Structure formats: C-alpha cells, structure tokens
PDB file of C-alpha atoms in Angstrom:
ATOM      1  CA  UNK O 620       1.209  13.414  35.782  1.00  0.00           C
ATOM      2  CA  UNK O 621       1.951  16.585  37.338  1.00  0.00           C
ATOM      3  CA  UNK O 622       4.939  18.541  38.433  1.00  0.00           C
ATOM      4  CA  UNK O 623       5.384  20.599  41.421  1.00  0.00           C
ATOM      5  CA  UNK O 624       8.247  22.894  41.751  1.00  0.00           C
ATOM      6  CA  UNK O 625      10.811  21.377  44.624  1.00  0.00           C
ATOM      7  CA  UNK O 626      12.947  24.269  44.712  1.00  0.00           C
ATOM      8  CA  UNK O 627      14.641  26.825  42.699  1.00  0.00           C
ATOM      9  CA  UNK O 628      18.271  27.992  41.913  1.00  0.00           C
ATOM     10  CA  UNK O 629      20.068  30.923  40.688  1.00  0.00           C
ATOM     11  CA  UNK O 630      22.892  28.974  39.019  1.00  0.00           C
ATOM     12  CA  UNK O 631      21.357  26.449  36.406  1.00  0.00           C
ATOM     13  CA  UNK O 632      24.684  23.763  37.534  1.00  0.00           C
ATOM     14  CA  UNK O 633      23.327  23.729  40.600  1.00  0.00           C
ATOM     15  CA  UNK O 634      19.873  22.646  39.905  1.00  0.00           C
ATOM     16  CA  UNK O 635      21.783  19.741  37.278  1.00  0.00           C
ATOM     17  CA  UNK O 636      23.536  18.569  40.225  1.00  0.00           C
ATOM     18  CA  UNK O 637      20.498  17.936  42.440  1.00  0.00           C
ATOM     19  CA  UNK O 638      18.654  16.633  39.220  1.00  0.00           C
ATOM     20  CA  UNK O 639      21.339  14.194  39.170  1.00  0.00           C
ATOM     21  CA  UNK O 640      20.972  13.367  42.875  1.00  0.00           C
ATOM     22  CA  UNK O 641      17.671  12.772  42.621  1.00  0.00           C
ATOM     23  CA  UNK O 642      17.962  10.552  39.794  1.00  0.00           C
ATOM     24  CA  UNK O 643      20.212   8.450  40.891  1.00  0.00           C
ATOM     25  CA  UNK O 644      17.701   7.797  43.865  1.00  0.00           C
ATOM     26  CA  UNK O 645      15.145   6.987  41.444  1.00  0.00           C
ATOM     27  CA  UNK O 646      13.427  10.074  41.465  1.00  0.00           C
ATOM     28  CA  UNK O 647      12.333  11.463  38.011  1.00  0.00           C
ATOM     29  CA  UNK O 648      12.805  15.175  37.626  1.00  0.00           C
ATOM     30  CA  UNK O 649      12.758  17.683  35.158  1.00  0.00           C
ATOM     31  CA  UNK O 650      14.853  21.750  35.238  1.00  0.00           C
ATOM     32  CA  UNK O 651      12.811  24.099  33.806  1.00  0.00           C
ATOM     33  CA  UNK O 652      14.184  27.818  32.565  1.00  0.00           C
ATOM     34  CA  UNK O 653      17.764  26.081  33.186  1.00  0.00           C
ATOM     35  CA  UNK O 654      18.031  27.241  29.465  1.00  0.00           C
ATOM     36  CA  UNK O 655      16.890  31.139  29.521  1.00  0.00           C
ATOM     37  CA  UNK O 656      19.218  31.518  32.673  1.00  0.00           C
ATOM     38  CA  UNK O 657      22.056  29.731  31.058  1.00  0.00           C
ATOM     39  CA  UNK O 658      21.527  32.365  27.874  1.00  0.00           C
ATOM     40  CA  UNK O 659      20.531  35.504  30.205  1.00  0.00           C
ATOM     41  CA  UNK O 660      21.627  35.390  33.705  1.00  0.00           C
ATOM     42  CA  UNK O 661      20.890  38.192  34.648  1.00  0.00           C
ATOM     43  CA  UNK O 662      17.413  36.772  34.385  1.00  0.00           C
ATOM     44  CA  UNK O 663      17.405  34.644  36.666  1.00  0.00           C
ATOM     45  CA  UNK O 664      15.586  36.829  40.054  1.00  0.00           C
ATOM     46  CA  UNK O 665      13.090  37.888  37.432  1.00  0.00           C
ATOM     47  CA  UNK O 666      11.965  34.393  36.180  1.00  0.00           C
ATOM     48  CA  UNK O 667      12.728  32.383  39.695  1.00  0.00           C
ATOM     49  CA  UNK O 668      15.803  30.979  39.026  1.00  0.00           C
ATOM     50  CA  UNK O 669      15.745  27.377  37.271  1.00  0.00           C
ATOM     51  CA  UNK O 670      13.144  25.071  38.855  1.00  0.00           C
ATOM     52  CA  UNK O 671      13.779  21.501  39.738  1.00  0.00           C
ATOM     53  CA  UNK O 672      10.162  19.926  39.445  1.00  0.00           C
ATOM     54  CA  UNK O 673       9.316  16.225  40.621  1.00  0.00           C
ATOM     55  CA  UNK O 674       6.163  14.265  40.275  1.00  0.00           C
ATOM     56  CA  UNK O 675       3.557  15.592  42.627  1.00  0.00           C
ATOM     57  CA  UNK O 676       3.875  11.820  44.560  1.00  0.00           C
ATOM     58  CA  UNK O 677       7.844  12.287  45.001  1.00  0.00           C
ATOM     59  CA  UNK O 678       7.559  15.145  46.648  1.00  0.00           C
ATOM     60  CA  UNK O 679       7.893  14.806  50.192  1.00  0.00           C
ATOM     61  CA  UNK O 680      10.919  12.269  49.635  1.00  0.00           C
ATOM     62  CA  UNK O 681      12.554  14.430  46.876  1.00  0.00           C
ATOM     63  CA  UNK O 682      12.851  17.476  49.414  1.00  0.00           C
ATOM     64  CA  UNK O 683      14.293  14.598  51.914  1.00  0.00           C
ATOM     65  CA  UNK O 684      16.900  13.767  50.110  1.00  0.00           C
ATOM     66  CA  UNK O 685      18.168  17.053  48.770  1.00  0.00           C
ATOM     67  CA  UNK O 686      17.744  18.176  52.881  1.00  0.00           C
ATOM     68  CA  UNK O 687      20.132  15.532  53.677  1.00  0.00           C
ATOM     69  CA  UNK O 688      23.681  16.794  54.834  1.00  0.00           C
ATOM     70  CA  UNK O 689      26.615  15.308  53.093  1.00  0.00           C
ATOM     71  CA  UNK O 690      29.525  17.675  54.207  1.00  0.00           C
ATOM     72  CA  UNK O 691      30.581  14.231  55.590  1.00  0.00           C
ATOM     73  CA  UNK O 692      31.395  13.434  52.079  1.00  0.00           C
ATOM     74  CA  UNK O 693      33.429  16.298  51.429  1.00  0.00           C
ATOM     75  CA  UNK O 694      35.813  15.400  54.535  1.00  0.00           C
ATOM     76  CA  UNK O 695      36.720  12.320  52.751  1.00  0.00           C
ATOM     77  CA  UNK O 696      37.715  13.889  49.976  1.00  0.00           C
ATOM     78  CA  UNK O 697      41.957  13.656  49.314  1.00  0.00           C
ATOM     79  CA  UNK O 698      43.704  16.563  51.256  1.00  0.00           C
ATOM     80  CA  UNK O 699      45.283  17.885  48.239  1.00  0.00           C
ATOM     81  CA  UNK O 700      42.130  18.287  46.716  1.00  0.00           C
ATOM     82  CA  UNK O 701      41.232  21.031  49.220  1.00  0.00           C
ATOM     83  CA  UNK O 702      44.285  22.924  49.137  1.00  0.00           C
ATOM     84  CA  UNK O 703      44.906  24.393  45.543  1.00  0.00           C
ATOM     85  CA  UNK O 704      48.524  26.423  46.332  1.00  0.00           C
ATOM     86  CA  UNK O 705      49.729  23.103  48.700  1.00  0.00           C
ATOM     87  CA  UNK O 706      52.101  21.266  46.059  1.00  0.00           C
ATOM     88  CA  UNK O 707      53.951  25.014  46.029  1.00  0.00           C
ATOM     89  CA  UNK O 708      57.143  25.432  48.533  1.00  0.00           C
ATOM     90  CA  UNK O 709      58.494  28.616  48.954  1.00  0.00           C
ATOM     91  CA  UNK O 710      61.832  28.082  47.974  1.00  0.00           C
ATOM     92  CA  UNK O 711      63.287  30.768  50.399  1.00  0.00           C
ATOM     93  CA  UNK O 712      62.190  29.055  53.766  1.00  0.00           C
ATOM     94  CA  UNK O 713      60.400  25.936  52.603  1.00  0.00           C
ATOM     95  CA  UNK O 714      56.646  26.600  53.629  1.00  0.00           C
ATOM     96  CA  UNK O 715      53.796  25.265  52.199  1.00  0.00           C
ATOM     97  CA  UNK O 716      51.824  28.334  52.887  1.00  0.00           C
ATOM     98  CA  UNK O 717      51.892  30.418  50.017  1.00  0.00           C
ATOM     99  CA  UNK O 718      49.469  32.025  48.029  1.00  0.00           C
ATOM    100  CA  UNK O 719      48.793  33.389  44.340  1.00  0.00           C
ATOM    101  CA  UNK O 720      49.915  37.104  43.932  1.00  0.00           C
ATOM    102  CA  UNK O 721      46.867  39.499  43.608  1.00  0.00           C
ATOM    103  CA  UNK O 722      49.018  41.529  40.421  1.00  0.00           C
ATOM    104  CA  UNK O 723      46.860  39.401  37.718  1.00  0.00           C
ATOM    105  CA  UNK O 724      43.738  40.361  39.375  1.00  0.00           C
ATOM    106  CA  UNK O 725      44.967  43.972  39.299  1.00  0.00           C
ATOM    107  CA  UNK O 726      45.768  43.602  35.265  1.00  0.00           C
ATOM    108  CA  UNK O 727      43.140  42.111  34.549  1.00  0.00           C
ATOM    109  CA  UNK O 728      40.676  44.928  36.189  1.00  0.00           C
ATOM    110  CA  UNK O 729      42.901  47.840  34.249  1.00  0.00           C
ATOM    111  CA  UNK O 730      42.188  45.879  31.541  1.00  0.00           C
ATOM    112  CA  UNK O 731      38.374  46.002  32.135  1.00  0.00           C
ATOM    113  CA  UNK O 732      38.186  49.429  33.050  1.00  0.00           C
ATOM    114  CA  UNK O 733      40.403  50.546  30.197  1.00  0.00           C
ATOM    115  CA  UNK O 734      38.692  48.299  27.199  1.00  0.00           C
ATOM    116  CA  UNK O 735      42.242  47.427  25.878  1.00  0.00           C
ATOM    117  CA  UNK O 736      43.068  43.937  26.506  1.00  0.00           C
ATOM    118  CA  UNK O 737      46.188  44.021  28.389  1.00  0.00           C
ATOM    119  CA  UNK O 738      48.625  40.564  28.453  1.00  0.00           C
ATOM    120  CA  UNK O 739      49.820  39.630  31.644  1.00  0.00           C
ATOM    121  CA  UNK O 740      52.856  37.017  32.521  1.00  0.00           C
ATOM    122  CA  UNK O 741      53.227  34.078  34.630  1.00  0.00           C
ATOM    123  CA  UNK O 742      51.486  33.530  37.701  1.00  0.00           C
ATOM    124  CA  UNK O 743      53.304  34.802  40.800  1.00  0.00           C
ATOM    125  CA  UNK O 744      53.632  33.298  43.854  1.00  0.00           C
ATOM    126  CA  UNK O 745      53.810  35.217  47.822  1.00  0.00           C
ATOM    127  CA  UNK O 746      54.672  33.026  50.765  1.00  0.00           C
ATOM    128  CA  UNK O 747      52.536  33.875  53.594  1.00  0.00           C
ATOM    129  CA  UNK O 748      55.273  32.951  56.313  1.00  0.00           C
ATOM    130  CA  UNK O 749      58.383  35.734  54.839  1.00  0.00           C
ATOM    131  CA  UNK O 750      56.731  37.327  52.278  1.00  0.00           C
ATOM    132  CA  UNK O 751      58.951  36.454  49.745  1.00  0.00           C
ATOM    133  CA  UNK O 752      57.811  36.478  46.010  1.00  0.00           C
ATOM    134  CA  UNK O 753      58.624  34.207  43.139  1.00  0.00           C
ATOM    135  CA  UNK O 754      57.497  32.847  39.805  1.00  0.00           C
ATOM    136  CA  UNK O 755      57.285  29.240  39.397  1.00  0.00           C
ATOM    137  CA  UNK O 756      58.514  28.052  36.274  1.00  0.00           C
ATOM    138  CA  UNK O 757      57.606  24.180  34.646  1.00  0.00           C
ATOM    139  CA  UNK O 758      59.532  22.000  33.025  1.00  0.00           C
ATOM    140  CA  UNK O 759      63.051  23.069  34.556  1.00  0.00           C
ATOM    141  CA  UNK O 760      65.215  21.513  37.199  1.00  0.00           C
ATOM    142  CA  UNK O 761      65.090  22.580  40.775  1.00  0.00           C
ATOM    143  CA  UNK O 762      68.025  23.050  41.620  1.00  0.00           C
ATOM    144  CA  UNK O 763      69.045  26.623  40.121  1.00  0.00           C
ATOM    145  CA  UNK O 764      72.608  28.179  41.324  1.00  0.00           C
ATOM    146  CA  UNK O 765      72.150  31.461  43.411  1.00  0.00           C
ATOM    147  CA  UNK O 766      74.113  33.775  40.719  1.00  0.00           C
ATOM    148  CA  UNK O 767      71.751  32.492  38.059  1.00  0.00           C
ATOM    149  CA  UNK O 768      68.631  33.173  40.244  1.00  0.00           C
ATOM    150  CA  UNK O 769      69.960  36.768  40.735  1.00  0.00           C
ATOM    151  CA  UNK O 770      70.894  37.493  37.525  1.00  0.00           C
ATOM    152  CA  UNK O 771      67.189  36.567  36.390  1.00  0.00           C
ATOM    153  CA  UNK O 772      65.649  38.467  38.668  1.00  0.00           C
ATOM    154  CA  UNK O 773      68.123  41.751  37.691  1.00  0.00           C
ATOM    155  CA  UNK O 774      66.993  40.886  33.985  1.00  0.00           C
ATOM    156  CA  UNK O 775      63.275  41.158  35.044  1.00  0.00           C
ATOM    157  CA  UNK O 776      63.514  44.500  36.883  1.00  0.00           C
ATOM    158  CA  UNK O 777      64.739  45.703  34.155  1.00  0.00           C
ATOM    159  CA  UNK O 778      62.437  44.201  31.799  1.00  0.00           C
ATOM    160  CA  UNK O 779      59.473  45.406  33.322  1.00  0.00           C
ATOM    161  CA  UNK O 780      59.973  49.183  32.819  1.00  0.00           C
ATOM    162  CA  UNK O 781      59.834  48.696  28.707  1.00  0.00           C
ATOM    163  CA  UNK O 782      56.720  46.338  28.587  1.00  0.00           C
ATOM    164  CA  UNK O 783      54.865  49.135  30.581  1.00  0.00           C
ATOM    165  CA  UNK O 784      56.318  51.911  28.198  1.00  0.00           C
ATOM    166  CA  UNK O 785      54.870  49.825  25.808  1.00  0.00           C
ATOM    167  CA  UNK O 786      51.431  49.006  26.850  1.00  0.00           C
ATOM    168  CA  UNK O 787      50.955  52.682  28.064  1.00  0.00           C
ATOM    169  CA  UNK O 788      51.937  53.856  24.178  1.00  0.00           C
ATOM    170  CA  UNK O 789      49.744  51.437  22.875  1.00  0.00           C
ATOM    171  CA  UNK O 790      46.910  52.768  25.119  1.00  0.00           C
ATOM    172  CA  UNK O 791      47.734  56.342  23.879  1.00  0.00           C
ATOM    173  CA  UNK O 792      47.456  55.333  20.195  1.00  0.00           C
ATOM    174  CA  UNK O 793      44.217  53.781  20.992  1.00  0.00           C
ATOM    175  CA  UNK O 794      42.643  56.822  22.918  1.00  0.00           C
ATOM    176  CA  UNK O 795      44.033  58.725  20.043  1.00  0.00           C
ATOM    177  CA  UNK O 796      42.423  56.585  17.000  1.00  0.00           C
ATOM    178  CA  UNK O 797      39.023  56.818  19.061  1.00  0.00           C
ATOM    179  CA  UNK O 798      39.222  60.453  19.328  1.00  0.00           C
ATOM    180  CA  UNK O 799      40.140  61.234  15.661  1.00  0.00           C
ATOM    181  CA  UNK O 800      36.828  58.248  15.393  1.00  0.00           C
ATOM    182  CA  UNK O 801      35.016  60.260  16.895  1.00  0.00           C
ATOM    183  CA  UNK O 802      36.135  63.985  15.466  1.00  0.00           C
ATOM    184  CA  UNK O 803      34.974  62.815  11.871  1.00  0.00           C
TER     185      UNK O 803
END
C-alpha cells in the first residue's frame, strides 16, 4: 500500500489534529517529519513541514473532509470560552471590557534583550471603558473598604522604586562579573 502526501503543515499539532479527524472518519493516516519539526522548528520550510499521508485510495475523500468548513462548530462553543478577560469587572465602573496590561510583555522582553532573568508580579488588569488599572487578587473577599484600597496602592508606589533599585544593581553586578570574565 502506498501513501500519498494530502497536505503539509508547519506546526506538527496541527497535522495531529487532522490525523485525528481523519481517523475518526475511518481514514488511516500516518504524519511524517512531525518528529524532526517538533525537535528543530526552524526546520520545518526546509523539509516541507510535517506531512499527513493517506492511502493512495483515500485520497480524494481524505482532502474532502479536511476541506469541509466547521466554523459552525466553533459558534456553538460556550460564550465564555471565547472571551478569556470576560469573568473580570472593573471594579471602578463595572465593565466587562477589560484587558491584560502590556507591562509583563514589556519585562519579559528587557529580560530577553538583557539575558538576566528578571521576576515580574501579578498580572495587571486595564479597563478599556475608563482606563483604570488594577491587580486582581484570589482568594480574598470582594468587598475591600476604600481607605484600605488606598493605602495599598500608596504602599505599592512606594514599593516599586526599591525593587527597580534592586534589579538595576543586580544587572550592574552581572555586567561587571562578565567583564572582569572576560578581562582574565
């Protein structure tokens, strides 16, 4: 029996979830190079991506069914499931529309670009309706009084200044250690 090459992905998942697909129409089907990409992506132009082969006879109904267009699936699919930030209220004006802060994203590039692995806090939340920004804390009632809200905020103003001091005399040790590395 032989195989013929029914088409080919750059992400070796998505290749395992038409494999799937196609075996649970009957259809037997084989991923070939799923491995190497897995291992090497940045193989995976050079090689032809991971190939989902079928028998030469399944062919023409193989590429039928992974034509087929199930976004009609997806619409049935639980609202919430959809919207990742919609069990978060903004507790200033009640919206549902609010978004994760971009600062972890910014860390975690300085982080990149410097080599030191910097630590970052709890996610932050921005509401897209008044722009108001908050952290969401677990585990603790909801109902907060306003002085002990402000006070917490005052004590993480403040606390912000020495955690930067630190990280950016940590970084300075660590430029200097290479440097003296490198001197010898």
């Amino acid at each position: 029996m032989s195989f013929i090459t029914v088409r080919s992905y750059r992400d070796p998942i998505e290749a395992e979830l038409d494999r799937a697909r196609l075996e649970s129409e009957g259809i037997a089907s084989v991923i070939i190079d799923d491995e190497l990409i897995a291992m090497q992506w940045d193989l995976s132009f050079a090689v032809g991506g991971a190939k989902l082969k079928v028998a030469e006879m399944d062919r023409v109904r193989a590429s039928e069914i992974l034509g087929e267009d199930r976004s009609e699936d997806l619409a049935s699919l639980p609202e919430f499931l959809s919207a990742p930030g919609a069990e978060v209220q903004c507790p200033d004006c009640g919206s549902l529309e609010v978004e994760a802060s971009s600062a972890r994203r910014r860390w975690a590039a300085l982080s990149l670009l410097s080599g030191v692995p910097l630590l970052f806090g709890r996610r932050e939340w921005v509401c897209r309706v008044c722009r108001h920004a908050w952290r969401r804390r677990t585990g603790r009632s909801t109902e907060t009084s306003a002085r002990t809200l402000e006070a917490e905020r005052q004590v993480q103003q403040r606390s912000g200044l020495p955690t930067l001091l630190i990280a950016f005399m940590v970084l300075l040790g660590v430029i200097f250690l290479v440097n003296v590395r490198i001197g010898q």
